Amino acid sequence: MDKFLSTLGLARRAGRLRYGFDMVMEGLDQIHLLLLAEDCSPRTCRNFETAAKDWGLPLLRLPYTKDQLGAGLGTKPVGIIGVADRGFAKSLTQSIEGGK
C-alpha cells in the first residue's frame, strides 16, 4: 500500500475523516480538504466542486477509484472524503502532489 492510502487509513482510525455524500455535506464546516475518487459520478463531482468553492476548501481529484479508496479505509467503496484535520490534510496533499 502506498503512502497516501496508509495516511488515509491512519486518519480514519483517528476519527478525522468524513466519507460518503451525506456525511461530508453535513460536516463541511469541519473539513479542511475534499478528496474525490477518479470514478465518482459527474453529479457528485459537480456538487462537491460547488461546495468547495462556496466554503473556500481545497479539492483534489485523486488517481484512485472508489474501490481503492474504500479498501484503503477498510470500508465499502467511497467516492468522496472530507479531511477534518489540518495536519492530515497537509500530509495527504503532499503525498498526492509528490506522486504515489
GROMACS .gro file of C-alpha atoms in nm:
model
  100
    1MET     CA    1   0.000   0.000   0.000
    2ASP     CA    2   0.131   0.345  -0.086
    3LYS     CA    3   0.188   0.638   0.148
    4PHE     CA    4  -0.134   0.819   0.057
    5LEU     CA    5  -0.359   0.520   0.132
    6SER     CA    6  -0.165   0.445   0.451
    7THR     CA    7  -0.210   0.804   0.571
    8LEU     CA    8  -0.578   0.792   0.474
    9GLY     CA    9  -0.627   0.478   0.684
   10LEU     CA   10  -0.448   0.639   0.978
   11ALA     CA   11  -0.671   0.948   0.952
   12ARG     CA   12  -0.981   0.724   0.953
   13ARG     CA   13  -0.864   0.538   1.262
   14ALA     CA   14  -0.800   0.875   1.429
   15GLY     CA   15  -1.159   0.976   1.352
   16ARG     CA   16  -1.055   1.271   1.134
   17LEU     CA   17  -1.236   1.175   0.813
   18ARG     CA   18  -1.591   1.212   0.687
   19TYR     CA   19  -1.678   0.994   0.392
   20GLY     CA   20  -1.982   0.939   0.178
   21PHE     CA   21  -2.204   1.211   0.033
   22ASP     CA   22  -2.429   1.281   0.332
   23MET     CA   23  -2.160   1.266   0.600
   24VAL     CA   24  -1.932   1.503   0.408
   25MET     CA   25  -2.210   1.750   0.322
   26GLU     CA   26  -2.321   1.762   0.685
   27GLY     CA   27  -1.965   1.821   0.809
   28LEU     CA   28  -1.842   2.085   0.563
   29ASP     CA   29  -1.789   2.334   0.845
   30GLN     CA   30  -1.528   2.100   0.999
   31ILE     CA   31  -1.349   1.996   0.680
   32HIS     CA   32  -1.012   2.129   0.558
   33LEU     CA   33  -0.976   1.923   0.237
   34LEU     CA   34  -1.211   1.741  -0.001
   35LEU     CA   35  -1.094   1.433  -0.191
   36LEU     CA   36  -1.279   1.290  -0.493
   37ALA     CA   37  -1.227   0.946  -0.642
   38GLU     CA   38  -1.134   0.941  -1.010
   39ASP     CA   39  -1.453   0.750  -1.092
   40CYS     CA   40  -1.704   0.948  -0.887
   41SER     CA   41  -2.020   1.039  -1.074
   42PRO     CA   42  -2.031   1.369  -1.265
   43ARG     CA   43  -2.318   1.486  -1.044
   44THR     CA   44  -2.125   1.415  -0.723
   45CYS     CA   45  -1.819   1.591  -0.865
   46ARG     CA   46  -2.024   1.899  -0.957
   47ASN     CA   47  -2.190   1.907  -0.613
   48PHE     CA   48  -1.858   1.899  -0.432
   49GLU     CA   49  -1.680   2.135  -0.671
   50THR     CA   50  -1.955   2.386  -0.590
   51ALA     CA   51  -1.933   2.313  -0.216
   52ALA     CA   52  -1.554   2.354  -0.222
   53LYS     CA   53  -1.588   2.690  -0.394
   54ASP     CA   54  -1.866   2.807  -0.159
   55TRP     CA   55  -1.677   2.701   0.155
   56GLY     CA   56  -1.330   2.800   0.029
   57LEU     CA   57  -1.199   2.444   0.056
   58PRO     CA   58  -0.924   2.282  -0.147
   59LEU     CA   59  -1.046   1.989  -0.356
   60LEU     CA   60  -0.828   1.716  -0.503
   61ARG     CA   61  -0.926   1.473  -0.776
   62LEU     CA   62  -0.746   1.153  -0.684
   63PRO     CA   63  -0.580   0.894  -0.906
   64TYR     CA   64  -0.770   0.625  -0.712
   65THR     CA   65  -1.103   0.456  -0.778
   66LYS     CA   66  -1.385   0.433  -0.525
   67ASP     CA   67  -1.291   0.068  -0.468
   68GLN     CA   68  -0.927   0.156  -0.396
   69LEU     CA   69  -1.027   0.432  -0.152
   70GLY     CA   70  -1.272   0.201   0.022
   71ALA     CA   71  -1.002  -0.064   0.056
   72GLY     CA   72  -0.761   0.196   0.200
   73LEU     CA   73  -1.025   0.297   0.454
   74GLY     CA   74  -1.136  -0.058   0.529
   75THR     CA   75  -1.493   0.018   0.416
   76LYS     CA   76  -1.720  -0.018   0.117
   77PRO     CA   77  -1.630   0.185  -0.195
   78VAL     CA   78  -1.610   0.560  -0.124
   79GLY     CA   79  -1.626   0.842  -0.381
   80ILE     CA   80  -1.591   1.149  -0.158
   81ILE     CA   81  -1.382   1.204   0.153
   82GLY     CA   82  -1.360   1.511   0.376
   83VAL     CA   83  -1.048   1.553   0.589
   84ALA     CA   84  -1.129   1.721   0.921
   85ASP     CA   85  -0.772   1.778   1.040
   86ARG     CA   86  -0.520   2.033   0.907
   87GLY     CA   87  -0.221   1.806   0.964
   88PHE     CA   88  -0.372   1.510   0.781
   89ALA     CA   89  -0.495   1.743   0.503
   90LYS     CA   90  -0.141   1.876   0.452
   91SER     CA   91   0.015   1.528   0.461
   92LEU     CA   92  -0.238   1.383   0.215
   93THR     CA   93  -0.198   1.678  -0.022
   94GLN     CA   94   0.181   1.644  -0.016
   95SER     CA   95   0.171   1.270  -0.082
   96ILE     CA   96  -0.059   1.320  -0.384
   97GLU     CA   97   0.135   1.615  -0.527
   98GLY     CA   98   0.461   1.429  -0.474
   99GLY     CA   99   0.330   1.120  -0.653
  100LYS     CA  100   0.219   0.785  -0.516
   0.00000   0.00000   0.00000
